[in-house]
C-alpha positions as CSV (number, residue, x, y, z in Angstrom):
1,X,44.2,-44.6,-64.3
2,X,42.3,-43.5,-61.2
3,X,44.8,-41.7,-58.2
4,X,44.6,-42.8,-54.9
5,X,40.6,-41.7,-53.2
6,X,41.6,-38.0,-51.3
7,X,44.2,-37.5,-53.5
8,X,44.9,-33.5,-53.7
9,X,44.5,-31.8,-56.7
10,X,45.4,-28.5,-56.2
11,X,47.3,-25.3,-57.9
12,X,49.5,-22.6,-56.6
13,X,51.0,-19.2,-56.2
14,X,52.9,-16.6,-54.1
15,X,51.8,-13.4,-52.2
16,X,54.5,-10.9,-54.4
17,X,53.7,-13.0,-57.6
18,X,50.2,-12.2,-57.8
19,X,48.8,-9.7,-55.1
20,X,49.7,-6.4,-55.9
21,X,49.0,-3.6,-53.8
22,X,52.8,-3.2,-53.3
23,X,52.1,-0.5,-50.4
24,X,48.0,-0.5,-50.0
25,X,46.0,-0.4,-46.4
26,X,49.4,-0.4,-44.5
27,X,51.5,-3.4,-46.2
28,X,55.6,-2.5,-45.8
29,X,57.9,-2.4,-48.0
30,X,59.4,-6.0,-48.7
31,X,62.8,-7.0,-50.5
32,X,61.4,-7.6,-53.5
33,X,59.3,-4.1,-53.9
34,X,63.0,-2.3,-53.3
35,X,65.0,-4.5,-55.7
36,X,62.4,-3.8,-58.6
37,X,61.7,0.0,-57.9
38,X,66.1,0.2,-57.8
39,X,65.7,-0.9,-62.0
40,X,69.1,-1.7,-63.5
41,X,67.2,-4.5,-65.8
42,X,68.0,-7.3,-63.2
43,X,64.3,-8.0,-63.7
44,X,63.4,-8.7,-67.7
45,X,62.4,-4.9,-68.9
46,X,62.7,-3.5,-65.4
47,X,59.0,-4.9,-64.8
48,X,57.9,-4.9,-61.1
49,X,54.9,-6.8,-58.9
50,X,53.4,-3.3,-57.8
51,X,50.0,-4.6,-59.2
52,X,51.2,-8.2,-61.0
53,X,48.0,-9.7,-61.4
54,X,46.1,-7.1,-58.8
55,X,45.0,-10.8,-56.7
56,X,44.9,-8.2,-53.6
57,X,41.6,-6.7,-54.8
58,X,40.7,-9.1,-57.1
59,X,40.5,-12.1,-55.0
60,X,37.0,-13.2,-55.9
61,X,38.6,-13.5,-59.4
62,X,40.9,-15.7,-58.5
63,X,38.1,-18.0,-56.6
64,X,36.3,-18.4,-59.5
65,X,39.5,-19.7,-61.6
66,X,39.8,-22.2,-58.3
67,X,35.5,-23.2,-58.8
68,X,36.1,-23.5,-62.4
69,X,38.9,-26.3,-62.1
70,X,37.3,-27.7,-58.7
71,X,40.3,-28.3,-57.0
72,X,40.7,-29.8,-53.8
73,X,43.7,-27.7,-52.9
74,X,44.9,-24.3,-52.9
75,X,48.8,-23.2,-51.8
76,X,49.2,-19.6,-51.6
77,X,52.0,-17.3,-49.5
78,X,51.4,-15.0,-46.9
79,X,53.0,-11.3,-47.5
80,X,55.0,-10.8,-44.2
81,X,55.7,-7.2,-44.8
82,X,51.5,-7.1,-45.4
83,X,51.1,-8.2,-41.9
84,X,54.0,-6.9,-39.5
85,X,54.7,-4.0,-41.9
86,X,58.4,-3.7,-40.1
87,X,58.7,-7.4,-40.1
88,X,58.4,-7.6,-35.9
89,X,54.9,-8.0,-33.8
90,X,55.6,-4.5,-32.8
91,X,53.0,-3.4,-35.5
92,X,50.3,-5.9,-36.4
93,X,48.4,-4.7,-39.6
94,X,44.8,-5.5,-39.3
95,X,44.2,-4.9,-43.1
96,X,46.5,-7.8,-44.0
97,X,44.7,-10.1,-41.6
98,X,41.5,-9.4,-42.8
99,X,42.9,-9.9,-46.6
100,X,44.4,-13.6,-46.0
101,X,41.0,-14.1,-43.6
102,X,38.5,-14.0,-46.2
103,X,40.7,-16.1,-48.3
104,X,40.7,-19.0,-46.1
105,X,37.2,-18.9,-45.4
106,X,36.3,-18.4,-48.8
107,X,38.4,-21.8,-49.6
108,X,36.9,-23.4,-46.7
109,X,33.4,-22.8,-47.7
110,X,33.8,-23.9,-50.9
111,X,35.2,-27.5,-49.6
112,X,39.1,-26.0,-50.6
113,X,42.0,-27.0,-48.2
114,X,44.8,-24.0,-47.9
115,X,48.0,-25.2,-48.0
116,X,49.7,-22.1,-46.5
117,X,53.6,-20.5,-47.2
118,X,54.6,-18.0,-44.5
119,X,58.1,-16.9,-46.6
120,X,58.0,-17.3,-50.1
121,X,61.1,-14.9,-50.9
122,X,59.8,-11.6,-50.1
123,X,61.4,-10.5,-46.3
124,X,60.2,-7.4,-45.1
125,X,62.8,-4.8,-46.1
126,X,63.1,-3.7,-42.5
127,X,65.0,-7.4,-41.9
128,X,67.0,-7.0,-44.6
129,X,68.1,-3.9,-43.8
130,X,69.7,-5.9,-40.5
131,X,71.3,-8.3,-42.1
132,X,68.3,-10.7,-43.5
133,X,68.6,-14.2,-43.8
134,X,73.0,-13.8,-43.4
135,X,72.3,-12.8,-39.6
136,X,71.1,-15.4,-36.7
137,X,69.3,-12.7,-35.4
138,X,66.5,-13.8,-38.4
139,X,66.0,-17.2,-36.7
140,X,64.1,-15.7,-33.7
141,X,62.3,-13.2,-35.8
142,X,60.8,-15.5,-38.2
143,X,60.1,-18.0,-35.2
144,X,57.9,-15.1,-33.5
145,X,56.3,-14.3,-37.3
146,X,55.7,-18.1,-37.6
147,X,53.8,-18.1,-34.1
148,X,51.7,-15.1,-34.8
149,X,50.7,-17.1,-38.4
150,X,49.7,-20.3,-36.4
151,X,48.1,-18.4,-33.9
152,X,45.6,-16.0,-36.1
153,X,45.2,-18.6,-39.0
154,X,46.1,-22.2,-37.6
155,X,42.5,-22.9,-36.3
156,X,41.5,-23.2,-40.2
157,X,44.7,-24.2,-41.9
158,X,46.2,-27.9,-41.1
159,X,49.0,-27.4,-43.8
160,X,51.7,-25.4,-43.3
161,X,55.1,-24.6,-45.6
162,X,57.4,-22.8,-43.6
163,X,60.1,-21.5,-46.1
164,X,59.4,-21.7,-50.0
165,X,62.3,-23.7,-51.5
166,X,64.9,-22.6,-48.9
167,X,67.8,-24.8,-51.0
168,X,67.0,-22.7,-54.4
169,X,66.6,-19.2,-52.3
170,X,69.7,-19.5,-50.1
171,X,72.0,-20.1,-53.9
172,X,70.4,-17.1,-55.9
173,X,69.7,-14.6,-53.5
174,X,72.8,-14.9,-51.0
175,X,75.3,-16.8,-53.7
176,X,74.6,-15.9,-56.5
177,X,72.9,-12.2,-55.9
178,X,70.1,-13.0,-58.5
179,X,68.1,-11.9,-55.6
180,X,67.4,-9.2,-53.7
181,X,69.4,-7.7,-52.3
182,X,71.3,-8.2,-55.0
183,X,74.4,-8.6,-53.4
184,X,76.8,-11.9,-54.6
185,X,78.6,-13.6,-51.6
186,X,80.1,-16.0,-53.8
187,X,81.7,-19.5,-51.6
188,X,79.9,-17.8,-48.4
189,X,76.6,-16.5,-48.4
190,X,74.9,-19.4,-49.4
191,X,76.2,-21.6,-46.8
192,X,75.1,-18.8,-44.3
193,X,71.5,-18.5,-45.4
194,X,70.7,-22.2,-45.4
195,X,72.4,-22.2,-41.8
196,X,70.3,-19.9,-40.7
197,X,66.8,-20.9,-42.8
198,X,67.4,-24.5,-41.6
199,X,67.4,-23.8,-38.0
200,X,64.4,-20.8,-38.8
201,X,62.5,-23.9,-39.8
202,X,63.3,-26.3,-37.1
203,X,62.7,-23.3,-34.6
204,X,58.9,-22.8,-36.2
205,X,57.9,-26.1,-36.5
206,X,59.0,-26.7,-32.4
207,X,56.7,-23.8,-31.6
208,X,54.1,-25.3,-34.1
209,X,54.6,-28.9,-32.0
210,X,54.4,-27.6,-28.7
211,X,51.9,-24.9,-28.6
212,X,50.1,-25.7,-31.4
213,X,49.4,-29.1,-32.9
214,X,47.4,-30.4,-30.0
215,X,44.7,-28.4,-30.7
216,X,45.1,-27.3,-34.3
217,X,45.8,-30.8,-35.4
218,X,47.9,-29.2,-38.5
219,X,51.3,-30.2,-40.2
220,X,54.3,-28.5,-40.9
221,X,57.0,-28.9,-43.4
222,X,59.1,-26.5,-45.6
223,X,59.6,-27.1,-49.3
224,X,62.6,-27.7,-51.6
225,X,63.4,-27.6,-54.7
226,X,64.9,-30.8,-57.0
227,X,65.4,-31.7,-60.2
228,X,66.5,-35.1,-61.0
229,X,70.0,-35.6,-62.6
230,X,71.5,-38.3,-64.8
231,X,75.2,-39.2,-65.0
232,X,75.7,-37.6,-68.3
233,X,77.6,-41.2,-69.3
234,X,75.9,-43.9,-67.8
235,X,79.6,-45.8,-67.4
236,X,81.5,-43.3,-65.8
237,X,82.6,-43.9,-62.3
238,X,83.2,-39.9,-62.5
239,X,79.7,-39.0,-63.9
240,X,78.5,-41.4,-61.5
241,X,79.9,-39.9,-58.2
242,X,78.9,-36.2,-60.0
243,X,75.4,-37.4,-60.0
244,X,75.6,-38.3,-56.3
245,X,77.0,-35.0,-55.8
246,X,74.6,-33.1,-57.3
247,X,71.9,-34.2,-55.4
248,X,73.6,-34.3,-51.9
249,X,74.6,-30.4,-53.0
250,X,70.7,-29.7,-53.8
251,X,68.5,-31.8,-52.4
252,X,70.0,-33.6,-48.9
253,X,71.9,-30.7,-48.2
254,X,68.6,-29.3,-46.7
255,X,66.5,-32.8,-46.6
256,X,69.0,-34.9,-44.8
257,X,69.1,-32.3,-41.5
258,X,65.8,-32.1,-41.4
259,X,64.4,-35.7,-42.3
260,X,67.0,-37.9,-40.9
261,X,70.0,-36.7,-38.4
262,X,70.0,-32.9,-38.1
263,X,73.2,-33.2,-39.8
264,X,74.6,-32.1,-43.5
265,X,75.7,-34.7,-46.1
266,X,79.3,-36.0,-45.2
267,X,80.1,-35.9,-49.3
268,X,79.4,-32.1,-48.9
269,X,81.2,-31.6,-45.7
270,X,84.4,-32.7,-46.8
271,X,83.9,-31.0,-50.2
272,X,83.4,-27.9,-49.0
273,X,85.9,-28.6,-46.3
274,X,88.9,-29.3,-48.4
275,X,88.1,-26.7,-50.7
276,X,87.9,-24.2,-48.4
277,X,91.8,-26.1,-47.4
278,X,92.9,-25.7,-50.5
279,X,91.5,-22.0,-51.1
280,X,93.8,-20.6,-47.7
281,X,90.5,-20.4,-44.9
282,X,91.1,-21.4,-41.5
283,X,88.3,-23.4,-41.3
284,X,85.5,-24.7,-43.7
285,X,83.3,-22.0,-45.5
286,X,80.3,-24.3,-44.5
287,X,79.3,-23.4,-40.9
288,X,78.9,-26.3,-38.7
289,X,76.0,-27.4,-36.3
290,X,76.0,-27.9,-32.3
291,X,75.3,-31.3,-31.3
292,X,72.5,-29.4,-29.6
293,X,71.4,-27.9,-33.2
294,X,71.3,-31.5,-34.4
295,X,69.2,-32.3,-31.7
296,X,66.8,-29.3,-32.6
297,X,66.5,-30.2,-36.7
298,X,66.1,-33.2,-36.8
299,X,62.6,-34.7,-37.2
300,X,61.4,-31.4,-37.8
301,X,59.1,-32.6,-41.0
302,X,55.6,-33.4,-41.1
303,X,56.0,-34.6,-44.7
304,X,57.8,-34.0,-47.7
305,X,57.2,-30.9,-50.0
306,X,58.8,-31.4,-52.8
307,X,59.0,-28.7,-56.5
308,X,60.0,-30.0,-59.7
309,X,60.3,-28.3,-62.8
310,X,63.1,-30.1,-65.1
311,X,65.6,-32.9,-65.3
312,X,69.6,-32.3,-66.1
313,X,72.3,-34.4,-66.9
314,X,76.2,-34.5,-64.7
315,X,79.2,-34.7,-65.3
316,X,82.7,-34.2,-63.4
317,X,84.2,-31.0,-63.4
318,X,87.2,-30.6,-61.7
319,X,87.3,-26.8,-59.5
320,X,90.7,-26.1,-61.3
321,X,90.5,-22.1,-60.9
322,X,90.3,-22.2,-56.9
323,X,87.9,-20.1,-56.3
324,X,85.3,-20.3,-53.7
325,X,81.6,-20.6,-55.3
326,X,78.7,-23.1,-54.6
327,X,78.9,-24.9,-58.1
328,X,82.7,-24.6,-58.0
329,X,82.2,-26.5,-55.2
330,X,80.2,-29.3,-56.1
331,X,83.0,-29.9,-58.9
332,X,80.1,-30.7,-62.0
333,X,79.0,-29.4,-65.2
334,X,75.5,-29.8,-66.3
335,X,73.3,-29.5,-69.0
336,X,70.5,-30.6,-71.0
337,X,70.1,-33.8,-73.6
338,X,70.3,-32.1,-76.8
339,X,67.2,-34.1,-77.4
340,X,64.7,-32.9,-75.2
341,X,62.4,-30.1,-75.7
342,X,62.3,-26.8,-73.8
343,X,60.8,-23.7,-73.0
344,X,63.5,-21.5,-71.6
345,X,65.2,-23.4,-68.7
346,X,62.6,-25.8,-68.5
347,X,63.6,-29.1,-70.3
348,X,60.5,-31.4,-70.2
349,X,61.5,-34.5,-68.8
350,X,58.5,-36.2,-67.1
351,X,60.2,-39.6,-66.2
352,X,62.4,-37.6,-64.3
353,X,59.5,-36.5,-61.6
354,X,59.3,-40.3,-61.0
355,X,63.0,-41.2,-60.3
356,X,63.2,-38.3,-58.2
357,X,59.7,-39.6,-55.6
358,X,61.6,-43.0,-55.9
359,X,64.9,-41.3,-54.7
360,X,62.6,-39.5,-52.1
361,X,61.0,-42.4,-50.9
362,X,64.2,-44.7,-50.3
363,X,66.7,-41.9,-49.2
364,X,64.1,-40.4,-46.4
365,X,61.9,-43.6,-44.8
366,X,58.8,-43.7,-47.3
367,X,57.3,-40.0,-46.4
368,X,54.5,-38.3,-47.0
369,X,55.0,-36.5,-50.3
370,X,53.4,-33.1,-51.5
371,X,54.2,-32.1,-55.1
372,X,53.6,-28.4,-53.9
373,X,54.9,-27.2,-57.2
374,X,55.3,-28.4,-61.1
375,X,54.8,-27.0,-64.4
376,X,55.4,-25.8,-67.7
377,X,55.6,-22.2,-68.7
378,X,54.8,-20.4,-71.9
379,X,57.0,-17.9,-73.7
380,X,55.0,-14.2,-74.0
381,X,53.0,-13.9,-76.0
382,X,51.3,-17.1,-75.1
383,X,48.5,-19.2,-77.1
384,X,45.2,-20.2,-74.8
385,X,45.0,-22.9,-77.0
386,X,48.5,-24.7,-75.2
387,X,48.2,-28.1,-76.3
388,X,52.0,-29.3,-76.4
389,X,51.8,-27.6,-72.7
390,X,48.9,-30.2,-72.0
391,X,50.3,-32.8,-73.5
392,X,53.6,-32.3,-71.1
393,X,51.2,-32.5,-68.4
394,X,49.1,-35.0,-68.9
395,X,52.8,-37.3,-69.5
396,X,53.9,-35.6,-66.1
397,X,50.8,-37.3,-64.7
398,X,51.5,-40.7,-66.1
399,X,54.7,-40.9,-64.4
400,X,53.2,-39.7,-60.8
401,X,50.4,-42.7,-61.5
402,X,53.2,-44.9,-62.1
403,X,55.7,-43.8,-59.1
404,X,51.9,-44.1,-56.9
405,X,51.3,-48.1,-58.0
406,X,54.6,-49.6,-59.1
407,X,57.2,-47.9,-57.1
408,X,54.4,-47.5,-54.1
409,X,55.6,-43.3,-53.6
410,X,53.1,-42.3,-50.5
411,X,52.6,-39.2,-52.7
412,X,49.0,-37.6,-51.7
413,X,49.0,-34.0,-53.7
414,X,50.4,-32.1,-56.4
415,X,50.1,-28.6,-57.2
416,X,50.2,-27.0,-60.8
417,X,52.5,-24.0,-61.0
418,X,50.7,-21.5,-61.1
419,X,47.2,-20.8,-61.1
420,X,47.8,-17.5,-62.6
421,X,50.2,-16.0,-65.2
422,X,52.1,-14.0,-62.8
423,X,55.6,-11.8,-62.1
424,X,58.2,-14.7,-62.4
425,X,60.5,-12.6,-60.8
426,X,63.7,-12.2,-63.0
427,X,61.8,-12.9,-65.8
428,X,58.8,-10.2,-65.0
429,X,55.7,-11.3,-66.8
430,X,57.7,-12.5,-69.9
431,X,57.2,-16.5,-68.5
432,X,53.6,-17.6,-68.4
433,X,52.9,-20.6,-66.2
434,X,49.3,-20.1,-65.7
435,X,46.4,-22.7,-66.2
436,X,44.7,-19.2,-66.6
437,X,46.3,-16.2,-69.1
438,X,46.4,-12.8,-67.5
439,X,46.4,-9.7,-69.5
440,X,48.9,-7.3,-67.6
441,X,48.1,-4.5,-70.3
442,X,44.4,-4.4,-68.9
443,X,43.8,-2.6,-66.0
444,X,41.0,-5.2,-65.2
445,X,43.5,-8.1,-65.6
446,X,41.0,-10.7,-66.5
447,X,41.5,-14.0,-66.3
448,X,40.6,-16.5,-69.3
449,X,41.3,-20.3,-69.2
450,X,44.4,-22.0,-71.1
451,X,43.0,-25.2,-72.4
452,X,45.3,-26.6,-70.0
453,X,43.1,-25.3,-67.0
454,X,39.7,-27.0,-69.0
455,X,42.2,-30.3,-69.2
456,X,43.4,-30.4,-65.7
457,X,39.7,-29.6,-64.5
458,X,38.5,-33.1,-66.4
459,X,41.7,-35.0,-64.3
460,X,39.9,-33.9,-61.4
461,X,36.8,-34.6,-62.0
462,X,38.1,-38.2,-62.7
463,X,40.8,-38.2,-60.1
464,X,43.0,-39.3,-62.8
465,X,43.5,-39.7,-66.6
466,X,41.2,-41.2,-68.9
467,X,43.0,-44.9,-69.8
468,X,43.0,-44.0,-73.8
469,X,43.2,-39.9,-74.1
């Protein structure tokens, strides 16, 4: 069962995940350092990332997981807040530059292509504090942050991921509040960020086309996040429509701008729409786009970066309290099968990776697909012998051989969440998705292979899975 030749095999993670350093050489303060040092057990035992898995000074550990699996492909975030300290180019911090430097030449000498995140959830507190991603002002600054990346990286990285799911970070940071800062806008807030991250994107990736690509031959794209959903009963005209619902609400609400017309889903339009009728506002809760705007997002996708974790089921849920919310919105429930497994809110469902490239590949023309993010975690304390983990690998990557040859999915990578056991933010260091264990109660935080990492290392060797494991 050999991939595609090139294929990508490659792992992940994220600059506040795994760095440390929280305020070393010069880095600012980001959102994420303020919401953990304010406690109030929003994260799981008040944990924080001020040294996570110290990958700030202990890069040349980390390299040495990458060599030991011999992927082709590493995706890691940039810290904003570790380069323009206050967010702006006012103050360009050298020590930053040099850190993400040696990474990249490190993975280039060793025949490793970066994929590269500019935002991965951590805005420098200094844009928060003006409003973050609820002001327009945010769209120009992270355009100018964006330029400064391509400009002092983009000779030696071709792939660039704008925003780090920007569907799943609008919802619990801005919605919800799960997020710094920690503030619910529930019906509102959400709707704002995405405004104002979709056009961020579309704004970077025109600076990255016109003063960029020619010479840096690179791509762009931003990723989302999706799981696949099921009409929870199969005949039901209801379940059906919630189904359709639930992935115009996740999914197209960010893909469909960006991939076909610059434009949101009508289905969500006119939900939120008559909601927001129903619940007394003037005018829709979801802000609307110029035709100019339109103009501006669409197209604005080099290929398609896709996360998936888990699979749910729908059904219809009328929004019979009134009151204005996201998932009141949408008008679903969902939940799990009571028969599959799961490790916290991961259910394992690896058929459902498939049906979602094969809902990817007819919605949006047959793109280019990166899986830039997919895994399993561990509960703490974890075993390095995680052979029921494997094993939900090694299915995951029987149903991305099958999407690749019988529903002919133009998918060329897919990244393992995480190379490292890291700070999973809410859940501090009490989820473990690495393919290597980290002690956080040793200063040294070594690293020490799950026999999923020695597992994955043997699929890329092959490019594939043995036909009889």
């Amino acid at each position: 069962m050999a991939f595609p030749a090139g294929f990508g095999w490659g792992a992940a993670t994220a600059a506040y995940q795994v760095e440390g350093g929280w305020d070393a050489d010069g880095k600012g303060p980001s959102v994420w350092d303020t919401f953990t040092h304010q406690g109030g057990e929003r994260v799981f035992k008040n944990q924080t990332g001020d040294v996570a898995c110290g990958s700030y000074t202990l890069w040349e550990e980390d390299l040495k997981c990458i060599k030991q699996l011999g992927l082709t492909h590493y995706r890691f975030s940039l810290s904003w807040s570790r380069l323009l300290p206050d967010g702006t180019t006012g103050f360009i911090n050298q020590k930053g530059i040099d850190y993400y430097n040696k990474i990249i030449d490190d993975l280039l000498t060793n025949g490793v292509v970066p994929i590269v995140t500019l935002y991965h959830f951590d805005l420098p507190q200094a844009l928060e504090d003006q409003g973050g991603w609820l002001s327009e002002a945010i769209i120009e600054t992270f355009d100018k942050y964006a330029r400064f990346c391509f400009s002092t990286f983009g000779d030696r990285v071709k792939q660039w991921i704008t925003i780090n799911e920007a569907n799943i970070f609008a919802l619990v940071a801005y919605e919800l509040g799960i997020f710094p800062p920690g503030i619910p806008h529930f019906g509102t807030g959400g709707y704002q960020a995405a405004h104002n991250l979709i056009k961020a994107h579309a704004r970077s990736w025109h600076s990255y086309d016109s003063l960029f690509r020619k010479e840096q031959k690179g791509m762009v794209s931003l990723s989302l996040f999706a799981s696949w959903v099921e009409p929870a009963d199969p005949n039901s005209v209801s379940d059906q429509e919630a189904a359709k619902r639930a992935m115009a609400f996740h999914l197209d609400f960010f893909a469909k701008p960006i991939f076909i017309d610059g434009d949101y889903p009508k289905v969500v339009k006119s939900q939120i729409a008559s909601m927001s009728k129903k619940q007394g506002y003037p005018s829709s809760r979801l802000p609307e786009f110029t035709e100019e705007e339109k103009k501006m997002i669409k197209g604005t996708a080099d290929f398609f970066a896709v996360q998936y974790y888990t699979t749910r089921l729908v059904k219809y849920q009328e929004n019979e309290k009134g009151e204005p919310s996201f998932l009141q919105d949408v008008e679903i429930d969902f939940f799990p099968d009571p028969s599959w497994k799961n490790i916290d809110w991961v259910y394992v469902v690896p058929w459902g990776i498939r049906k979602l490239l094969k809902y990817i590949k007819d919605t949006y023309n047959n793109p280019v697909i990166y899986i830039t993010e997919n895994g399993f975690p561990q509960r703490d304390p974890p075993s390095l012998d995680d052979t029921q983990r494997w094993e939900y690998f090694r299915q995951t990557f029987q149903e991305l051989f099958k999407a690749i040859q019988l529903d002919k999915v133009n998918l060329q990578g897919y990244c393992a969440w995480s190379l490292l056991d890291n700070f999973e933010w809410n859940s501090g260091y009490s989820s473990r998705f690495g393919l290597f264990h980290v002690d956080f109660e040793d200063p040294a935080r070594p690293r020490v292979p799950y026999t999923s990492a020695k597992e994955y290392a043997k699929i890329i060797q092959n490019n594939g899975l043995e036909a009889n494991p």
